[in-house]
Amino acid sequence: MAGGGELGGGQKQRRGKQGKRKIKKRLGFRLDMTPLVDITFLLLTFFMLTTSMITPQTMEMSVPPELDVPIEVKQSELLTIRVRGDEEIFYNMGLDAPEKITLKALKKVIVDQNVALKNRCIVVLKGSSGAAYGRVVLVLDELNAAEPEIIEGLRRVGINERKRKFTVAPYEAKDAEELTGL
Amino acid sequence: MSKIKKKRIGFVLDMTPLVDITFLLLTFFMFTAKFKSDSENQQKFEIKRPRTQSDTAKLPDKDLVMIKIGADSVSKDTAFYVSMINEQDIIGLRQAMFEAKFPGIDEKTSVYKIKDTVWLGTIIEKCRIVNQRAAFAIDADRRLRYYWVELAMNEMRKKRATTFNFITEKKTGM
């Protein structure tokens, strides 16, 4: 206890004598760690509660640029997916009548059509302005999830390169008309 | 009896391993903690991101133009909130928007609240001039009407920004 105050003067002379005593003191040295642990735990809980482990993910999407000249495509290669205002999903090939479909079944249709048409299938997504954005993203998600299966399916028929054709189109009054009563 | 009692009085627990582990965890959480940026602090709306299942990429932390679409919690109006991430881009965009005479702009603006598509088109164009490598990311609430997202997508297509990202959240517990 007194050691702290005596450090100022005549240390050199006493070194030999005190050395032994100091070593003895150090052997039994105990630091009270409780406040340290208190503070550390406090900080730890603070940081644990404030960090969010969920990092935002991104879903990349490419659409063709808006061109002034309309490009003509074959109706038979066109797969239209429509999301109605009440969240129902409809699909149709070319000029066929639209059919109501669930999200889970949609994936199979996309895979089948893409494989059957051997890469020429063009997927058009039309979202009603009243539909929830989350619902449209779910459809996009399904399209992304179908991609590995399409590649596998194409490989089975001897095509190794996958060219993805996808676009978004405005949901027009004509679309709403076609879907009424379904 | 007396022997046991004596032991209890002089009971000392060696806390060193405990402190070791606690410090280790503390440093881990301190280094991984990401604090809210200035622009996020100003934000007056909450975004519930759509949940997706497929493996998607992580959001890049530079060269990004963020278009948030949210409804103000006070005035309940939906607007686009456009911001850039890189420090020099923020400055560049501010200069460009000064020249374009964006209403209500000052030296501190880093997020641009936009309500009409004309300004949205302008800012997208400016962003592309300021940083050519910048990718566009749309961050919208999943309950929002698709109409707003479509507006943003149309403006981007007009400005030849045809690749963009939707910010999502990974579905948990699958």
Short mmCIF file of C-alpha atoms in Angstrom, two decimals:
data_model
loop_
_atom_site.label_atom_id
_atom_site.label_comp_id
_atom_site.label_asym_id
_atom_site.label_seq_id
_atom_site.Cartn_x
_atom_site.Cartn_y
_atom_site.Cartn_z
CA MET A 1 0.00 0.00 0.00
CA ALA A 2 2.70 2.48 0.95
CA GLY A 3 4.81 1.64 -2.09
CA GLY A 4 3.13 4.14 -4.34
CA GLY A 5 4.19 7.15 -2.32
CA GLU A 6 7.78 6.13 -1.87
CA LEU A 7 8.65 5.78 -5.51
CA GLY A 8 9.98 9.33 -5.80
CA GLY A 9 13.37 9.33 -3.99
CA GLY A 10 16.15 7.01 -2.86
CA GLN A 11 15.11 4.00 -4.86
CA LYS A 12 18.56 2.93 -5.90
CA GLN A 13 19.83 2.22 -2.43
CA ARG A 14 16.91 0.11 -1.36
CA ARG A 15 16.50 -1.88 -4.49
CA GLY A 16 18.11 -5.01 -3.20
CA LYS A 17 16.18 -5.09 -0.01
CA GLN A 18 12.76 -4.34 -1.42
CA GLY A 19 13.05 -6.49 -4.46
CA LYS A 20 12.24 -9.64 -2.60
CA ARG A 21 9.25 -8.15 -0.85
CA LYS A 22 7.77 -6.86 -4.08
CA ILE A 23 7.98 -10.21 -5.78
CA LYS A 24 6.19 -11.75 -2.87
CA LYS A 25 3.41 -9.20 -3.21
CA ARG A 26 3.00 -9.85 -6.90
CA LEU A 27 2.53 -13.54 -6.39
CA GLY A 28 -0.60 -12.98 -4.43
CA PHE A 29 -1.79 -10.20 -6.70
CA ARG A 30 -5.52 -10.20 -7.41
CA LEU A 31 -7.38 -7.63 -9.43
CA ASP A 32 -11.06 -7.21 -8.83
CA MET A 33 -12.46 -7.72 -12.29
CA THR A 34 -16.12 -7.25 -11.45
CA PRO A 35 -16.51 -3.63 -12.68
CA LEU A 36 -14.59 -4.51 -15.81
CA VAL A 37 -16.89 -7.43 -16.47
CA ASP A 38 -19.92 -5.26 -15.75
CA ILE A 39 -18.96 -2.67 -18.31
CA THR A 40 -17.89 -5.23 -20.86
CA PHE A 41 -21.16 -7.07 -20.60
CA LEU A 42 -23.06 -3.83 -20.87
CA LEU A 43 -21.25 -2.90 -24.07
CA LEU A 44 -21.59 -6.42 -25.37
CA THR A 45 -25.34 -6.45 -24.92
CA PHE A 46 -25.59 -3.01 -26.49
CA PHE A 47 -23.72 -4.05 -29.61
CA MET A 48 -25.50 -7.38 -29.80
CA LEU A 49 -28.90 -5.76 -29.72
CA THR A 50 -28.10 -2.97 -32.13
CA THR A 51 -26.52 -5.07 -34.90
CA SER A 52 -28.82 -6.46 -37.47
CA MET A 53 -27.49 -9.57 -39.06
CA ILE A 54 -29.82 -9.42 -42.03
CA THR A 55 -28.05 -7.80 -44.91
CA PRO A 56 -30.11 -6.56 -47.80
CA GLN A 57 -29.90 -8.71 -50.89
CA THR A 58 -30.39 -7.64 -54.44
CA MET A 59 -32.17 -9.16 -57.33
CA GLU A 60 -30.76 -8.05 -60.62
CA MET A 61 -33.05 -7.51 -63.53
CA SER A 62 -32.35 -6.54 -67.10
CA VAL A 63 -34.94 -5.15 -69.42
CA PRO A 64 -34.51 -4.10 -73.01
CA PRO A 65 -34.29 -0.32 -73.47
CA GLU A 66 -37.32 1.55 -74.60
CA LEU A 67 -37.04 1.75 -78.33
CA ASP A 68 -39.03 3.95 -80.62
CA VAL A 69 -39.33 1.19 -83.17
CA PRO A 70 -41.47 -1.70 -82.00
CA ILE A 71 -39.92 -5.09 -82.49
CA GLU A 72 -42.13 -7.76 -83.93
CA VAL A 73 -42.14 -11.11 -82.24
CA LYS A 74 -44.00 -14.31 -82.87
CA GLN A 75 -47.10 -14.59 -80.76
CA SER A 76 -46.45 -18.28 -80.27
CA GLU A 77 -43.17 -17.56 -78.51
CA LEU A 78 -44.65 -15.08 -76.11
CA LEU A 79 -45.38 -16.10 -72.54
CA THR A 80 -47.34 -13.40 -70.82
CA ILE A 81 -47.62 -13.30 -67.06
CA ARG A 82 -50.11 -10.88 -65.62
CA VAL A 83 -50.55 -9.86 -62.02
CA ARG A 84 -54.02 -8.51 -61.41
CA GLY A 85 -54.90 -5.87 -58.85
CA ASP A 86 -56.23 -8.48 -56.44
CA GLU A 87 -52.89 -10.32 -56.51
CA GLU A 88 -54.08 -13.17 -58.73
CA ILE A 89 -51.59 -14.37 -61.30
CA PHE A 90 -52.53 -15.31 -64.84
CA TYR A 91 -50.46 -16.65 -67.68
CA ASN A 92 -51.02 -17.34 -71.33
CA MET A 93 -49.02 -18.42 -74.32
CA GLY A 94 -49.40 -16.21 -77.35
CA LEU A 95 -53.06 -15.66 -78.09
CA ASP A 96 -54.40 -18.35 -75.77
CA ALA A 97 -56.95 -17.45 -73.17
CA PRO A 98 -55.35 -16.42 -69.88
CA GLU A 99 -55.32 -19.03 -67.15
CA LYS A 100 -55.24 -18.50 -63.44
CA ILE A 101 -52.19 -19.99 -61.76
CA THR A 102 -50.57 -20.17 -58.36
CA LEU A 103 -47.04 -19.03 -57.70
CA LYS A 104 -45.82 -22.57 -57.16
CA ALA A 105 -47.26 -23.90 -60.40
CA LEU A 106 -45.90 -20.95 -62.34
CA LYS A 107 -42.33 -22.20 -62.08
CA LYS A 108 -43.14 -25.46 -63.81
CA VAL A 109 -44.92 -23.66 -66.64
CA ILE A 110 -41.97 -21.34 -67.17
CA VAL A 111 -39.51 -24.22 -67.21
CA ASP A 112 -41.63 -26.34 -69.55
CA GLN A 113 -42.29 -23.57 -72.03
CA ASN A 114 -38.69 -22.41 -72.12
CA VAL A 115 -37.42 -25.92 -72.72
CA ALA A 116 -40.11 -26.70 -75.28
CA LEU A 117 -39.42 -23.55 -77.25
CA LYS A 118 -35.66 -24.05 -77.03
CA ASN A 119 -34.55 -20.64 -75.82
CA ARG A 120 -36.87 -18.66 -78.01
CA CYS A 121 -39.49 -18.10 -75.35
CA ILE A 122 -40.00 -14.45 -74.44
CA VAL A 123 -41.40 -13.82 -70.99
CA VAL A 124 -43.43 -10.66 -70.61
CA LEU A 125 -44.45 -9.49 -67.20
CA LYS A 126 -47.39 -7.16 -66.82
CA GLY A 127 -48.21 -5.88 -63.40
CA SER A 128 -51.43 -4.08 -62.70
CA SER A 129 -50.80 -0.71 -61.12
CA GLY A 130 -52.96 -1.74 -58.20
CA ALA A 131 -51.00 -4.90 -57.42
CA ALA A 132 -48.61 -4.92 -54.49
CA TYR A 133 -44.97 -4.54 -55.40
CA GLY A 134 -44.12 -7.48 -53.18
CA ARG A 135 -46.31 -9.77 -55.25
CA VAL A 136 -44.62 -8.76 -58.50
CA VAL A 137 -41.22 -9.36 -56.93
CA LEU A 138 -42.36 -12.83 -55.91
CA VAL A 139 -43.15 -13.57 -59.55
CA LEU A 140 -39.71 -12.30 -60.54
CA ASP A 141 -38.24 -14.46 -57.83
CA GLU A 142 -40.01 -17.49 -59.26
CA LEU A 143 -38.59 -16.63 -62.69
CA ASN A 144 -35.11 -16.50 -61.21
CA ALA A 145 -35.62 -19.73 -59.36
CA ALA A 146 -36.70 -21.43 -62.58
CA GLU A 147 -33.48 -20.47 -64.33
CA PRO A 148 -31.27 -23.38 -63.14
CA GLU A 149 -33.96 -25.88 -64.12
CA ILE A 150 -34.30 -24.29 -67.55
CA ILE A 151 -30.55 -24.54 -68.11
CA GLU A 152 -30.64 -28.17 -67.08
CA GLY A 153 -33.62 -28.85 -69.29
CA LEU A 154 -31.98 -27.20 -72.27
CA ARG A 155 -28.81 -29.17 -71.74
CA ARG A 156 -30.84 -32.35 -71.92
CA VAL A 157 -32.04 -31.41 -75.38
CA GLY A 158 -28.55 -30.47 -76.46
CA ILE A 159 -28.47 -26.69 -76.00
CA ASN A 160 -25.66 -25.47 -73.80
CA GLU A 161 -26.24 -21.76 -73.99
CA ARG A 162 -29.10 -20.07 -72.27
CA LYS A 163 -30.32 -16.77 -73.66
CA ARG A 164 -32.77 -15.17 -71.36
CA LYS A 165 -35.49 -13.11 -72.90
CA PHE A 166 -37.46 -11.12 -70.46
CA THR A 167 -39.25 -7.82 -70.49
CA VAL A 168 -41.80 -5.83 -68.63
CA ALA A 169 -44.76 -4.27 -70.34
CA PRO A 170 -47.45 -1.90 -69.16
CA TYR A 171 -50.70 -3.40 -67.95
CA GLU A 172 -53.28 -1.88 -70.21
CA ALA A 173 -57.04 -1.63 -70.16
CA LYS A 174 -57.10 -4.44 -72.71
CA ASP A 175 -55.37 -6.72 -70.24
CA ALA A 176 -57.78 -5.89 -67.48
CA GLU A 177 -60.66 -6.61 -69.84
CA GLU A 178 -59.31 -10.04 -70.72
CA LEU A 179 -58.98 -10.96 -67.09
CA THR A 180 -62.40 -9.89 -65.94
CA GLY A 181 -64.57 -12.70 -64.72
CA LEU A 182 -61.70 -15.16 -64.34
CA MET B 1 -18.78 -27.29 9.43
CA SER B 2 -16.30 -24.61 10.26
CA LYS B 3 -14.03 -25.70 7.46
CA ILE B 4 -16.72 -25.32 4.82
CA LYS B 5 -17.75 -21.94 6.13
CA LYS B 6 -14.23 -20.66 5.95
CA LYS B 7 -13.96 -21.72 2.35
CA ARG B 8 -17.07 -19.82 1.37
CA ILE B 9 -15.89 -16.60 2.88
CA GLY B 10 -12.71 -16.61 0.90
CA PHE B 11 -14.42 -17.71 -2.30
CA VAL B 12 -12.78 -16.21 -5.36
CA LEU B 13 -13.87 -17.00 -8.88
CA ASP B 14 -11.31 -16.75 -11.62
CA MET B 15 -13.00 -14.48 -14.11
CA THR B 16 -10.18 -14.34 -16.64
CA PRO B 17 -11.66 -16.82 -19.20
CA LEU B 18 -15.02 -15.11 -18.88
CA VAL B 19 -13.46 -11.74 -19.56
CA ASP B 20 -11.51 -13.20 -22.47
CA ILE B 21 -14.60 -14.50 -24.19
CA THR B 22 -16.61 -11.41 -23.41
CA PHE B 23 -13.98 -9.15 -24.90
CA LEU B 24 -13.74 -11.35 -27.92
CA LEU B 25 -17.46 -11.13 -28.53
CA LEU B 26 -17.45 -7.43 -27.78
CA THR B 27 -14.76 -6.70 -30.35
CA PHE B 28 -16.57 -8.88 -32.89
CA PHE B 29 -19.84 -7.03 -32.47
CA MET B 30 -18.11 -3.68 -32.40
CA PHE B 31 -16.39 -4.31 -35.70
CA THR B 32 -19.41 -5.74 -37.41
CA ALA B 33 -21.74 -3.00 -36.22
CA LYS B 34 -22.83 -0.71 -38.99
CA PHE B 35 -24.27 2.54 -37.93
CA LYS B 36 -27.00 4.38 -39.68
CA SER B 37 -25.78 6.89 -42.18
CA ASP B 38 -26.90 10.49 -42.26
CA SER B 39 -29.34 9.96 -45.07
CA GLU B 40 -30.92 7.02 -43.30
CA ASN B 41 -31.38 9.16 -40.24
CA GLN B 42 -33.40 11.71 -42.16
CA GLN B 43 -35.65 9.07 -43.59
CA LYS B 44 -39.13 9.27 -42.22
CA PHE B 45 -40.48 6.00 -43.48
CA GLU B 46 -39.91 2.35 -42.88
CA ILE B 47 -39.35 -0.12 -45.66
CA LYS B 48 -40.49 -3.68 -45.41
CA ARG B 49 -38.57 -5.33 -48.18
CA PRO B 50 -40.02 -8.13 -50.26
CA ARG B 51 -38.83 -11.55 -49.22
CA THR B 52 -37.27 -13.76 -51.83
CA GLN B 53 -36.08 -17.33 -51.72
CA SER B 54 -33.51 -17.67 -54.45
CA ASP B 55 -29.87 -16.98 -53.85
CA THR B 56 -29.34 -13.40 -54.70
CA ALA B 57 -26.24 -11.29 -54.63
CA LYS B 58 -25.28 -8.99 -51.83
CA LEU B 59 -25.90 -5.33 -52.29
CA PRO B 60 -22.75 -3.54 -53.46
CA ASP B 61 -21.61 -0.78 -51.13
CA LYS B 62 -20.24 1.56 -53.77
CA ASP B 63 -21.16 2.81 -57.24
CA LEU B 64 -24.80 2.68 -56.45
CA VAL B 65 -27.77 4.91 -57.02
CA MET B 66 -30.43 4.14 -54.49
CA ILE B 67 -34.02 4.87 -55.35
CA LYS B 68 -36.16 4.40 -52.31
CA ILE B 69 -39.88 4.51 -52.66
CA GLY B 70 -41.76 5.08 -49.50
CA ALA B 71 -44.78 6.74 -47.99
CA ASP B 72 -43.98 9.49 -45.53
CA SER B 73 -45.20 8.48 -42.09
CA VAL B 74 -46.44 11.99 -41.35
CA SER B 75 -47.89 13.35 -44.56
CA LYS B 76 -48.70 9.91 -46.09
CA ASP B 77 -47.56 10.87 -49.56
CA THR B 78 -45.52 8.47 -51.61
CA ALA B 79 -42.34 9.82 -53.11
CA PHE B 80 -39.05 8.71 -54.60
CA TYR B 81 -35.98 9.28 -52.51
CA VAL B 82 -32.89 9.24 -54.68
CA SER B 83 -29.39 9.15 -53.26
CA MET B 84 -25.92 8.10 -54.30
CA ILE B 85 -23.44 6.25 -52.14
CA ASN B 86 -19.92 7.35 -53.11
CA GLU B 87 -18.69 10.52 -51.45
CA GLN B 88 -17.59 12.22 -54.67
CA ASP B 89 -20.80 11.20 -56.40
CA ILE B 90 -22.87 12.92 -53.73
CA ILE B 91 -20.92 16.13 -54.35
CA GLY B 92 -21.10 15.73 -58.11
CA LEU B 93 -24.80 15.07 -58.07
CA ARG B 94 -25.38 18.06 -55.82
CA GLN B 95 -23.58 20.30 -58.29
CA ALA B 96 -25.52 18.88 -61.20
CA MET B 97 -28.80 19.35 -59.38
CA PHE B 98 -27.86 22.90 -58.45
CA GLU B 99 -27.42 23.63 -62.11
CA ALA B 100 -30.75 22.03 -62.88
CA LYS B 101 -32.34 24.20 -60.16
CA PHE B 102 -33.87 21.46 -58.09
CA PRO B 103 -36.32 23.05 -55.65
CA GLY B 104 -35.24 23.17 -52.01
CA ILE B 105 -31.63 22.12 -52.59
CA ASP B 106 -28.90 23.29 -50.22
CA GLU B 107 -25.25 22.47 -49.40
CA LYS B 108 -26.19 19.49 -47.31
CA THR B 109 -28.67 17.73 -49.55
CA SER B 110 -27.75 14.13 -50.20
CA VAL B 111 -31.20 12.62 -50.60
CA TYR B 112 -33.56 14.06 -53.16
CA LYS B 113 -37.22 13.74 -52.50
CA ILE B 114 -38.99 13.59 -55.83
CA LYS B 115 -42.65 13.35 -56.59
CA ASP B 116 -42.97 13.72 -60.33
CA THR B 117 -41.51 11.66 -63.11
CA VAL B 118 -39.96 14.62 -64.89
CA TRP B 119 -37.56 15.25 -62.03
CA LEU B 120 -37.05 11.54 -61.61
CA GLY B 121 -35.95 11.33 -65.23
CA THR B 122 -33.66 14.31 -64.75
CA ILE B 123 -31.98 12.91 -61.68
CA ILE B 124 -31.48 9.50 -63.26
CA GLU B 125 -29.78 11.19 -66.18
CA LYS B 126 -27.58 13.25 -63.86
CA CYS B 127 -26.65 10.19 -61.85
CA ARG B 128 -25.53 8.45 -65.00
CA ILE B 129 -23.42 11.43 -65.99
CA VAL B 130 -21.85 11.72 -62.55
CA ASN B 131 -20.90 8.07 -62.32
CA GLN B 132 -21.13 5.89 -65.38
CA ARG B 133 -20.51 2.68 -63.51
CA ALA B 134 -23.26 3.33 -61.01
CA ALA B 135 -25.89 0.64 -60.75
CA PHE B 136 -29.45 1.48 -59.93
CA ALA B 137 -31.20 -0.13 -57.01
CA ILE B 138 -34.87 0.11 -56.22
CA ASP B 139 -35.74 -0.20 -52.58
CA ALA B 140 -39.48 -0.22 -52.08
CA ASP B 141 -41.92 -1.46 -49.52
CA ARG B 142 -43.56 -4.75 -50.44
CA ARG B 143 -47.02 -3.40 -49.65
CA LEU B 144 -46.56 -0.49 -52.03
CA ARG B 145 -48.52 -0.40 -55.25
CA TYR B 146 -46.62 -1.67 -58.26
CA TYR B 147 -47.57 1.54 -60.05
CA TRP B 148 -44.76 3.47 -58.34
CA VAL B 149 -42.14 0.90 -59.21
CA GLU B 150 -43.34 0.85 -62.79
CA LEU B 151 -42.98 4.62 -63.00
CA ALA B 152 -39.39 4.38 -61.81
CA MET B 153 -38.64 1.51 -64.19
CA ASN B 154 -40.08 3.38 -67.13
CA GLU B 155 -37.97 6.44 -66.39
CA MET B 156 -34.88 4.28 -66.16
CA ARG B 157 -35.65 2.57 -69.43
CA LYS B 158 -36.06 5.93 -71.10
CA LYS B 159 -32.62 6.92 -69.86
CA ARG B 160 -31.12 3.64 -71.10
CA ALA B 161 -30.47 2.33 -67.62
CA THR B 162 -31.71 -1.14 -68.36
CA THR B 163 -30.06 -3.14 -65.63
CA PHE B 164 -31.23 -2.48 -62.15
CA ASN B 165 -31.54 -4.20 -58.83
CA PHE B 166 -34.44 -4.78 -56.56
CA ILE B 167 -33.44 -4.78 -52.95
CA THR B 168 -34.92 -7.74 -51.17
CA GLU B 169 -34.60 -9.64 -47.99
CA LYS B 170 -33.76 -13.28 -47.78
CA LYS B 171 -36.62 -15.43 -46.68
CA THR B 172 -35.74 -17.06 -43.41
CA GLY B 173 -36.79 -20.37 -41.99
CA MET B 174 -37.21 -22.31 -45.21
#
